[in-house]
PDB file of C-alpha atoms in Angstrom:
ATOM      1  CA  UNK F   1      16.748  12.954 -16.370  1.00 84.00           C
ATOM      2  CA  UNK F   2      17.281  13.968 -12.705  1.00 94.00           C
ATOM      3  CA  UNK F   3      20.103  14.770 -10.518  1.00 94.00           C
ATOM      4  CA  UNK F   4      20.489  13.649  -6.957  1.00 93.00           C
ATOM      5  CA  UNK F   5      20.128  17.996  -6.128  1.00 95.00           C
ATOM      6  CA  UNK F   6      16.710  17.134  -7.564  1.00 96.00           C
ATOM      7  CA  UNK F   7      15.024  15.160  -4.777  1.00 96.00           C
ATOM      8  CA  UNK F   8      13.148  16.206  -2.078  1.00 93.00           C
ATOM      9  CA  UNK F   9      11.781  14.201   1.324  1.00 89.00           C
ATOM     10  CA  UNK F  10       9.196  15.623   3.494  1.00 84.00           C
ATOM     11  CA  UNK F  11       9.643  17.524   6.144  1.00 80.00           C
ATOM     12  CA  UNK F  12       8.891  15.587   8.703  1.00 74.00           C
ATOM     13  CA  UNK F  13      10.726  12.839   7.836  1.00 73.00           C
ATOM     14  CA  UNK F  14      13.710  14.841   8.383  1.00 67.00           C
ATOM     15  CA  UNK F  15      12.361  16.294  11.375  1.00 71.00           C
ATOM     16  CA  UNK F  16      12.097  12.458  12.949  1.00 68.00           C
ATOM     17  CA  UNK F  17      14.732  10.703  11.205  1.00 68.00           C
ATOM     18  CA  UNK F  18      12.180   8.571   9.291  1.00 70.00           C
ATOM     19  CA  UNK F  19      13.862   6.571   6.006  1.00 72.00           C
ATOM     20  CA  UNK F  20      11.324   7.936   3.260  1.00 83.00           C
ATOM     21  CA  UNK F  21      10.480   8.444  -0.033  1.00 90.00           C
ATOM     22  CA  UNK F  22      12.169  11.137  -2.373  1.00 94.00           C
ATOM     23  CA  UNK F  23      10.638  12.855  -5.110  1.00 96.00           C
ATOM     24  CA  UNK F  24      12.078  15.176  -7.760  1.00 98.00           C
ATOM     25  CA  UNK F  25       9.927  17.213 -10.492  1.00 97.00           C
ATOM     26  CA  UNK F  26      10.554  18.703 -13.842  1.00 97.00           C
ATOM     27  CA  UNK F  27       7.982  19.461 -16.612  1.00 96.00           C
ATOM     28  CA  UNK F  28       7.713  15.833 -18.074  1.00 95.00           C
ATOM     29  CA  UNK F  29       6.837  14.227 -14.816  1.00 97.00           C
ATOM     30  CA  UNK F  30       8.372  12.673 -11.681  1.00 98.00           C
ATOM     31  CA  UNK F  31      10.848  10.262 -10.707  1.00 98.00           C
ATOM     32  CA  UNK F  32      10.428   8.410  -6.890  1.00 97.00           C
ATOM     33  CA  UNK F  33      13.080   6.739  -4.800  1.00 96.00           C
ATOM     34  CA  UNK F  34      14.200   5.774  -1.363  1.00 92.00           C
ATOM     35  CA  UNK F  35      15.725   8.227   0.933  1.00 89.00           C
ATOM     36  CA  UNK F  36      17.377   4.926   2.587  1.00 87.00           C
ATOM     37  CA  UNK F  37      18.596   3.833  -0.971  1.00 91.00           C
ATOM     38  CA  UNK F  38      19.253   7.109  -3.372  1.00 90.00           C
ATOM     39  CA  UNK F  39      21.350   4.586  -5.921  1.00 93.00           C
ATOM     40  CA  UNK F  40      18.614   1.855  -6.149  1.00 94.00           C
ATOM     41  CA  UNK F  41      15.922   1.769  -8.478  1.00 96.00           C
ATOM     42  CA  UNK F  42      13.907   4.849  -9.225  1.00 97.00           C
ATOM     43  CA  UNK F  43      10.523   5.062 -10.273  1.00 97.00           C
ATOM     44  CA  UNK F  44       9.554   7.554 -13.043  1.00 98.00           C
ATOM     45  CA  UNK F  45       6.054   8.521 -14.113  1.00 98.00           C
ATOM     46  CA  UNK F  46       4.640  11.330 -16.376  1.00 98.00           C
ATOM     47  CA  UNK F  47       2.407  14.122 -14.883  1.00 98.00           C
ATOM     48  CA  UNK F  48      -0.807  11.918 -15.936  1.00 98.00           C
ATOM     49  CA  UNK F  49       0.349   9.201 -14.222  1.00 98.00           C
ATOM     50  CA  UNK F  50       1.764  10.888 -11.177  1.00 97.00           C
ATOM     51  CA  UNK F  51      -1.898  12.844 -10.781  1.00 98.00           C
ATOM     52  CA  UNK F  52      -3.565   9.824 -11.335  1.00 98.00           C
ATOM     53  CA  UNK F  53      -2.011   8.805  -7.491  1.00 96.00           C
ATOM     54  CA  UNK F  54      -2.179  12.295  -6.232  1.00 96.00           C
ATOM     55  CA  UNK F  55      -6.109  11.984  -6.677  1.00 97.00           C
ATOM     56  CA  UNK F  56      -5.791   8.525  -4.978  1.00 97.00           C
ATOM     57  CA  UNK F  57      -3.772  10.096  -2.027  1.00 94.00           C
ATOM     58  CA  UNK F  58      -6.700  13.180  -1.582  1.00 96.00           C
ATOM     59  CA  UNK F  59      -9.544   9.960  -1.719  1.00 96.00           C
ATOM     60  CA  UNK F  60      -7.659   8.202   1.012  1.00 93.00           C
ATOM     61  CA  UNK F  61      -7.225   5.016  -1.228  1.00 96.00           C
ATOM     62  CA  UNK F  62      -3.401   4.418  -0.158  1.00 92.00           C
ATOM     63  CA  UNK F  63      -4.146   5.137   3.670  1.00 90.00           C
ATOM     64  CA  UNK F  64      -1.816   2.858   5.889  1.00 87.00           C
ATOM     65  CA  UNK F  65      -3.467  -0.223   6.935  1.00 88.00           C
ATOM     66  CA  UNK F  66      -1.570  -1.005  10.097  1.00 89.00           C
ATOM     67  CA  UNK F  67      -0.341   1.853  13.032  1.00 86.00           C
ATOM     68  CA  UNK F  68       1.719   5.048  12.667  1.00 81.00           C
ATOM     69  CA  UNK F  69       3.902   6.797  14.665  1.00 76.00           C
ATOM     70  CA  UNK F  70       1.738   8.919  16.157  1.00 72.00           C
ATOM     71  CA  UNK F  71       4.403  12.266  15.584  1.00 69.00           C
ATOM     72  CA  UNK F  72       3.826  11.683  11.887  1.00 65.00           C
ATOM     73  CA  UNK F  73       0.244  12.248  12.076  1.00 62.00           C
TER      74      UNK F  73
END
C-alpha cells in the first residue's frame, strides 16, 4: 500500500507546471497516478511488470507520436 508522501513527479514537470504522472516505489513494485488527479484511479504493477515498460521506454517503443513542448525535451 502507498501513501500520498510516497509519490514522486519529475522534475521538470514541476519546473514547467506540466500535469504529470506520479510514481511511488516500495519493494513489491509500483503504483502510477495523475499528478492532476492524486484521488483517481491508481495503477499498480509488480517490479516484473514495471521493468517490462522500463525496457520499452530505453527501446523508444512509447515515444510521443504527435509534438512536445520543446522545454521538455
Amino acid at each position: 500500500m502507498f501513501e500520498d508522501k510516497d509519490f514522486h513527479v519529475a522534475d521538470d514537470s514541476q519546473k514547467w507546471g506540466c500535469w504529470c504522472v506520479a510514481v511511488a516505489r516500495n519493494e513489491n513494485g509500483v503504483a502510477v497516478r495523475s499528478s492532476k488527479d492524486p484521488n483517481g484511479p491508481t495503477l499498480h504493477f509488480n517490479n516484473n511488470e514495471w521493468q517490462a515498460f522500463l525496457n520499452g521506454v530505453k527501446k523508444g517503443e512509447f515515444n510521443p507520436i504527435g509534438p512536445v513542448d520543446i522545454r521538455l525535451t
